[in-house]
């Protein structure tokens, strides 16, 4: 489609593009929505600069792309359960997402996409790395693709979320966190492309294999997926926005700026059962 409203500047040939000429705080017209949607499908993660958005405007933007997802562990700011607070400062013991993962892949129907707005940035550092799981899949040998094709994997939230939000006053005693079984290779419902769908954050086991085999195959896949060949790296500025497609992208939030502050909000969009 010829671009009429936005500009799209690829970051690497495989993944990522910077989008210009749009104000995300305002309702997107049909044409702009379609161009942003198409850019996301093509580049898998898209970046915007200088976007001022209230929480309501952020949620409205997310709703244009689908129903909003409620995080299974984090309560969100008062009155906004659909918002995930992303915050680190000198008191932080851990941060969200500082390992390769696809958001909440432990859900039966994991999120389609996430829109992160960062309003406070450290002097330097705090980049987010994104990796194309299309590129990772396509780079596998044919025998490995054939081996992985019938396999599924278990994704669990328990080890990720238990006690995680106690600093926000959450008592999760008795709470059951999501657990799901998904194909190791999924087909994207819009593009039809195949993507690897295991990640070191949530995936615990390939049930068709022995534990030894499962651990070895997952370790190999994680190492493969982490190749810089499949990646782009986003340098945040105040009021930057990143919008990624969790169905074909993993990301890694770099916590190299301690004790400085990095802060923002994420809206997450519901997805479908992976096939
Ligand atoms: C996340 O959504 O996993 C956090 C990403 C980030 O802070 O860059």
CSV table of C-alpha atoms and ligand atoms in Angstrom, one decimal:
chain,number,residue,atom,x,y,z
A,1,UNK,CA,0.0,0.0,0.0
A,2,UNK,CA,1.4,3.4,-0.9
A,3,UNK,CA,1.8,5.6,2.2
A,4,UNK,CA,-0.5,8.6,2.3
A,5,UNK,CA,-0.4,9.7,5.9
A,6,UNK,CA,2.6,8.3,7.9
A,7,UNK,CA,6.3,7.8,7.1
A,8,UNK,CA,8.0,4.5,7.7
A,9,UNK,CA,11.8,4.2,8.1
A,10,UNK,CA,13.0,0.6,8.6
A,11,UNK,CA,15.6,0.1,11.4
A,12,UNK,CA,17.0,-3.2,10.1
A,13,UNK,CA,16.0,-5.3,7.0
A,14,UNK,CA,14.5,-7.9,9.3
A,15,UNK,CA,12.8,-6.1,12.2
A,16,UNK,CA,11.8,-2.6,13.4
A,17,UNK,CA,10.7,0.6,11.8
A,18,UNK,CA,10.4,4.2,13.0
A,19,UNK,CA,7.0,5.8,12.2
A,20,UNK,CA,6.6,9.5,11.7
A,21,UNK,CA,3.9,12.1,11.0
A,22,UNK,CA,1.3,10.8,13.4
A,23,UNK,CA,0.0,12.0,16.8
A,24,UNK,CA,-1.0,8.9,18.8
A,25,UNK,CA,-3.0,11.0,21.4
A,26,UNK,CA,-5.6,11.7,18.7
A,27,UNK,CA,-8.1,9.2,17.2
A,28,UNK,CA,-6.4,7.7,14.1
A,29,UNK,CA,-8.3,8.1,10.9
A,30,UNK,CA,-9.1,4.9,8.9
A,31,UNK,CA,-6.2,5.4,6.5
A,32,UNK,CA,-3.7,6.1,9.3
A,33,UNK,CA,-4.8,3.2,11.3
A,34,UNK,CA,-4.4,0.9,8.2
A,35,UNK,CA,-1.0,2.2,7.5
A,36,UNK,CA,0.2,1.7,11.1
A,37,UNK,CA,-1.4,-1.7,11.2
A,38,UNK,CA,0.4,-2.7,7.9
A,39,UNK,CA,3.7,-1.3,9.1
A,40,UNK,CA,3.4,-3.4,12.3
A,41,UNK,CA,2.6,-6.5,10.3
A,42,UNK,CA,5.6,-6.0,8.1
A,43,UNK,CA,8.2,-4.7,10.6
A,44,UNK,CA,6.9,-6.5,13.7
A,45,UNK,CA,7.8,-3.7,16.1
A,46,UNK,CA,7.3,0.0,15.3
A,47,UNK,CA,8.6,3.1,17.1
A,48,UNK,CA,7.3,6.6,17.5
A,49,UNK,CA,8.9,9.7,19.0
A,50,UNK,CA,7.6,12.7,20.9
A,51,UNK,CA,4.2,11.3,21.8
A,52,UNK,CA,2.4,12.8,24.7
A,53,UNK,CA,-0.5,10.6,25.9
A,54,UNK,CA,-2.7,10.5,28.9
A,55,UNK,CA,-3.6,7.0,30.3
A,56,UNK,CA,-7.0,7.3,28.7
A,57,UNK,CA,-5.5,8.3,25.3
A,58,UNK,CA,-3.1,5.4,25.6
A,59,UNK,CA,-6.0,3.0,26.2
A,60,UNK,CA,-8.0,4.4,23.3
A,61,UNK,CA,-5.0,3.8,21.0
A,62,UNK,CA,-4.8,0.2,22.2
A,63,UNK,CA,-8.5,-0.3,21.7
A,64,UNK,CA,-8.2,0.6,18.1
A,65,UNK,CA,-6.2,-2.6,17.6
A,66,UNK,CA,-8.3,-4.9,19.8
A,67,UNK,CA,-9.8,-5.5,23.3
A,68,UNK,CA,-7.4,-4.6,26.1
A,69,UNK,CA,-5.7,-7.4,28.1
A,70,UNK,CA,-5.6,-7.3,31.9
A,71,UNK,CA,-2.3,-8.5,33.4
A,72,UNK,CA,-2.6,-11.6,35.6
A,73,UNK,CA,-0.4,-10.2,38.3
A,74,UNK,CA,0.1,-6.5,38.3
A,75,UNK,CA,-2.8,-4.3,39.6
A,76,UNK,CA,-2.0,-1.2,37.4
A,77,UNK,CA,-2.5,2.4,38.5
A,78,UNK,CA,-5.7,3.2,40.5
A,79,UNK,CA,-8.7,3.0,38.1
A,80,UNK,CA,-6.7,1.6,35.2
A,81,UNK,CA,-6.4,-2.2,35.4
A,82,UNK,CA,-5.6,-2.4,31.7
A,83,UNK,CA,-2.3,-0.4,32.3
A,84,UNK,CA,0.9,-2.1,33.3
A,85,UNK,CA,3.3,0.2,35.2
A,86,UNK,CA,6.9,-0.1,34.0
A,87,UNK,CA,9.1,1.5,36.6
A,88,UNK,CA,12.6,1.2,38.0
A,89,UNK,CA,14.6,3.4,40.4
A,90,UNK,CA,17.2,3.2,43.1
A,91,UNK,CA,14.9,1.0,45.3
A,92,UNK,CA,14.2,-1.6,42.6
A,93,UNK,CA,15.3,-5.2,43.2
A,94,UNK,CA,14.2,-6.3,39.7
A,95,UNK,CA,12.5,-4.8,36.6
A,96,UNK,CA,9.9,-6.1,34.2
A,97,UNK,CA,11.2,-7.9,31.1
A,98,UNK,CA,14.9,-8.1,31.6
A,99,UNK,CA,15.2,-11.4,29.8
A,100,UNK,CA,14.0,-12.6,26.4
A,101,UNK,CA,10.3,-13.1,26.4
A,102,UNK,CA,7.0,-12.7,24.6
A,103,UNK,CA,4.4,-11.0,26.9
A,104,UNK,CA,2.3,-13.3,29.1
A,105,UNK,CA,2.8,-16.3,26.8
A,106,UNK,CA,1.5,-18.4,29.7
A,107,UNK,CA,-2.0,-17.2,28.8
A,108,UNK,CA,-4.2,-19.6,26.8
A,109,UNK,CA,-4.7,-16.7,24.5
A,110,UNK,CA,-1.5,-14.7,24.8
A,111,UNK,CA,-1.6,-10.9,24.0
A,112,UNK,CA,-1.4,-9.9,20.3
A,113,UNK,CA,0.6,-6.8,20.9
A,114,UNK,CA,1.9,-4.3,23.5
A,115,UNK,CA,2.2,-0.6,23.4
A,116,UNK,CA,4.8,0.9,25.7
A,117,UNK,CA,5.0,4.6,26.4
A,118,UNK,CA,8.1,5.7,28.3
A,119,UNK,CA,7.9,9.1,29.9
A,120,UNK,CA,11.0,9.2,32.1
A,121,UNK,CA,14.4,8.0,30.7
A,122,UNK,CA,17.8,7.5,32.3
A,123,UNK,CA,20.7,9.6,31.0
A,124,UNK,CA,21.7,6.7,28.9
A,125,UNK,CA,20.9,3.0,28.8
A,126,UNK,CA,17.6,1.4,29.4
A,127,UNK,CA,17.3,0.3,25.7
A,128,UNK,CA,14.9,-2.4,24.7
A,129,UNK,CA,16.0,-5.2,22.3
A,130,UNK,CA,13.6,-6.8,20.0
A,131,UNK,CA,14.1,-10.1,18.1
A,132,UNK,CA,12.2,-11.4,15.0
A,133,UNK,CA,10.9,-14.9,15.6
A,134,UNK,CA,10.1,-15.1,11.9
A,135,UNK,CA,13.8,-14.5,11.1
A,136,UNK,CA,14.8,-17.0,13.8
A,137,UNK,CA,12.5,-19.7,12.4
A,138,UNK,CA,13.5,-19.1,8.8
A,139,UNK,CA,17.2,-19.4,9.7
A,140,UNK,CA,16.8,-22.9,11.1
A,141,UNK,CA,17.8,-25.9,9.0
A,142,UNK,CA,15.1,-27.9,7.2
A,143,UNK,CA,15.7,-31.0,9.4
A,144,UNK,CA,15.3,-28.8,12.6
A,145,UNK,CA,12.1,-27.2,11.2
A,146,UNK,CA,10.7,-30.7,10.5
A,147,UNK,CA,11.7,-31.9,14.0
A,148,UNK,CA,10.0,-28.9,15.7
A,149,UNK,CA,6.8,-28.9,13.6
A,150,UNK,CA,4.8,-31.3,15.7
A,151,UNK,CA,6.0,-30.2,19.1
A,152,UNK,CA,4.3,-28.1,21.7
A,153,UNK,CA,5.7,-26.3,24.7
A,154,UNK,CA,4.4,-25.5,28.2
A,155,UNK,CA,4.4,-21.8,29.2
A,156,UNK,CA,4.0,-21.0,32.9
A,157,UNK,CA,3.4,-17.8,34.9
A,158,UNK,CA,4.0,-19.2,38.4
A,159,UNK,CA,7.8,-18.7,38.5
A,160,UNK,CA,7.5,-15.3,36.9
A,161,UNK,CA,4.7,-13.7,38.9
A,162,UNK,CA,4.6,-15.3,42.3
A,163,UNK,CA,5.3,-12.5,44.9
A,164,UNK,CA,6.4,-10.2,42.1
A,165,UNK,CA,4.0,-7.4,42.9
A,166,UNK,CA,4.1,-7.5,46.7
A,167,UNK,CA,5.8,-4.0,46.6
A,168,UNK,CA,2.5,-2.8,45.0
A,169,UNK,CA,0.5,-4.3,47.9
A,170,UNK,CA,-0.5,-7.5,46.1
A,171,UNK,CA,-1.0,-10.6,48.3
A,172,UNK,CA,-1.1,-13.4,45.8
A,173,UNK,CA,-1.5,-16.3,48.3
A,174,UNK,CA,-3.9,-18.8,46.9
A,175,UNK,CA,-3.9,-17.2,43.4
A,176,UNK,CA,-3.4,-19.5,40.5
A,177,UNK,CA,-1.2,-18.1,37.7
A,178,UNK,CA,-1.8,-19.1,34.1
A,179,UNK,CA,-0.3,-22.1,32.4
A,180,UNK,CA,-0.8,-23.0,28.8
A,181,UNK,CA,0.5,-25.4,26.0
A,182,UNK,CA,1.3,-23.8,22.7
A,183,UNK,CA,2.9,-25.0,19.4
A,184,UNK,CA,6.7,-24.5,19.3
A,185,UNK,CA,6.2,-23.0,15.9
A,186,UNK,CA,3.1,-20.8,15.4
A,187,UNK,CA,1.6,-19.4,12.2
A,188,UNK,CA,0.8,-15.7,12.4
A,189,UNK,CA,-2.9,-15.2,11.8
A,190,UNK,CA,-2.5,-12.1,9.6
A,191,UNK,CA,0.7,-12.6,7.7
A,192,UNK,CA,0.7,-16.4,7.5
A,193,UNK,CA,4.4,-16.5,8.3
A,194,UNK,CA,5.8,-19.1,10.7
A,195,UNK,CA,7.5,-17.9,14.0
A,196,UNK,CA,9.3,-19.7,16.8
A,197,UNK,CA,7.2,-19.4,19.9
A,198,UNK,CA,9.3,-20.5,22.9
A,199,UNK,CA,10.9,-18.0,25.3
A,200,UNK,CA,13.2,-18.2,28.3
A,201,UNK,CA,10.8,-16.1,30.4
A,202,UNK,CA,7.8,-18.4,30.4
A,203,UNK,CA,8.5,-21.7,28.5
A,204,UNK,CA,9.3,-24.6,30.9
A,205,UNK,CA,9.1,-27.8,28.9
A,206,UNK,CA,8.5,-29.6,25.6
A,207,UNK,CA,6.2,-32.4,26.9
A,208,UNK,CA,6.8,-34.8,24.0
A,209,UNK,CA,10.6,-35.0,25.0
A,210,UNK,CA,12.4,-36.3,28.1
A,211,UNK,CA,13.4,-33.5,30.5
A,212,UNK,CA,17.0,-33.8,29.4
A,213,UNK,CA,16.0,-33.6,25.7
A,214,UNK,CA,13.6,-30.7,26.4
A,215,UNK,CA,16.1,-28.7,28.3
A,216,UNK,CA,18.7,-29.2,25.6
A,217,UNK,CA,16.4,-28.3,22.7
A,218,UNK,CA,15.0,-25.2,24.5
A,219,UNK,CA,18.5,-24.1,25.4
A,220,UNK,CA,19.6,-24.4,21.8
A,221,UNK,CA,16.5,-22.5,20.6
A,222,UNK,CA,17.0,-19.7,23.1
A,223,UNK,CA,20.6,-19.3,22.0
A,224,UNK,CA,19.6,-19.3,18.4
A,225,UNK,CA,16.8,-16.8,19.0
A,226,UNK,CA,19.2,-14.4,20.7
A,227,UNK,CA,21.4,-14.0,17.7
A,228,UNK,CA,22.1,-10.3,16.9
A,229,UNK,CA,21.2,-11.1,13.3
A,230,UNK,CA,17.5,-11.2,14.2
A,231,UNK,CA,17.5,-8.1,16.4
A,232,UNK,CA,17.0,-4.4,16.5
A,233,UNK,CA,17.7,-2.2,19.6
A,234,UNK,CA,15.6,0.8,20.5
A,235,UNK,CA,17.1,3.8,22.3
A,236,UNK,CA,14.3,5.5,24.2
A,237,UNK,CA,13.8,9.2,24.5
A,238,UNK,CA,11.3,11.0,26.7
A,239,UNK,CA,7.8,10.2,25.3
A,240,UNK,CA,8.9,7.5,22.8
A,241,UNK,CA,6.5,4.7,22.1
A,242,UNK,CA,7.2,1.1,21.0
A,243,UNK,CA,4.4,-1.1,19.6
A,244,UNK,CA,5.4,-4.8,19.2
A,245,UNK,CA,3.6,-7.9,17.9
A,246,UNK,CA,4.0,-10.6,20.5
A,247,UNK,CA,3.1,-13.3,18.0
A,248,UNK,CA,6.3,-12.9,16.2
A,249,UNK,CA,8.6,-10.8,18.4
A,250,UNK,CA,10.5,-11.4,21.7
A,251,UNK,CA,11.9,-8.5,23.6
A,252,UNK,CA,14.5,-7.8,26.3
A,253,UNK,CA,14.5,-4.7,28.6
A,254,UNK,CA,18.0,-3.8,29.4
A,255,UNK,CA,18.5,-2.8,33.1
A,256,UNK,CA,21.9,-1.2,32.8
A,257,UNK,CA,21.0,2.2,34.3
A,258,UNK,CA,20.6,1.4,38.0
A,259,UNK,CA,20.1,3.5,40.2
A,260,UNK,CA,18.6,5.9,37.7
A,261,UNK,CA,14.9,6.1,37.0
A,262,UNK,CA,13.1,4.7,33.9
A,263,UNK,CA,9.3,4.9,33.9
A,264,UNK,CA,6.3,4.5,31.7
A,265,UNK,CA,3.1,2.6,31.0
A,266,UNK,CA,2.2,-0.4,28.8
A,267,UNK,CA,-1.2,-1.2,27.3
A,268,UNK,CA,-1.5,-4.8,26.1
A,269,UNK,CA,-3.9,-6.0,23.4
A,270,UNK,CA,-5.6,-9.4,23.6
A,271,UNK,CA,-4.7,-12.0,21.2
A,272,UNK,CA,-5.8,-15.5,20.1
A,273,UNK,CA,-4.9,-19.1,20.8
A,274,UNK,CA,-1.6,-19.8,18.9
A,275,UNK,CA,-1.9,-22.3,16.1
B,1,LIG,C1,8.2,-5.3,29.0
B,1,LIG,O1,7.1,-5.0,28.5
B,1,LIG,O2,8.5,-6.5,29.0
B,1,LIG,C2,9.1,-4.2,29.4
B,1,LIG,C3,9.8,-3.6,28.2
B,1,LIG,C4,10.6,-2.4,28.6
B,1,LIG,O3,10.6,-1.9,29.7
B,1,LIG,O4,11.3,-1.9,27.7
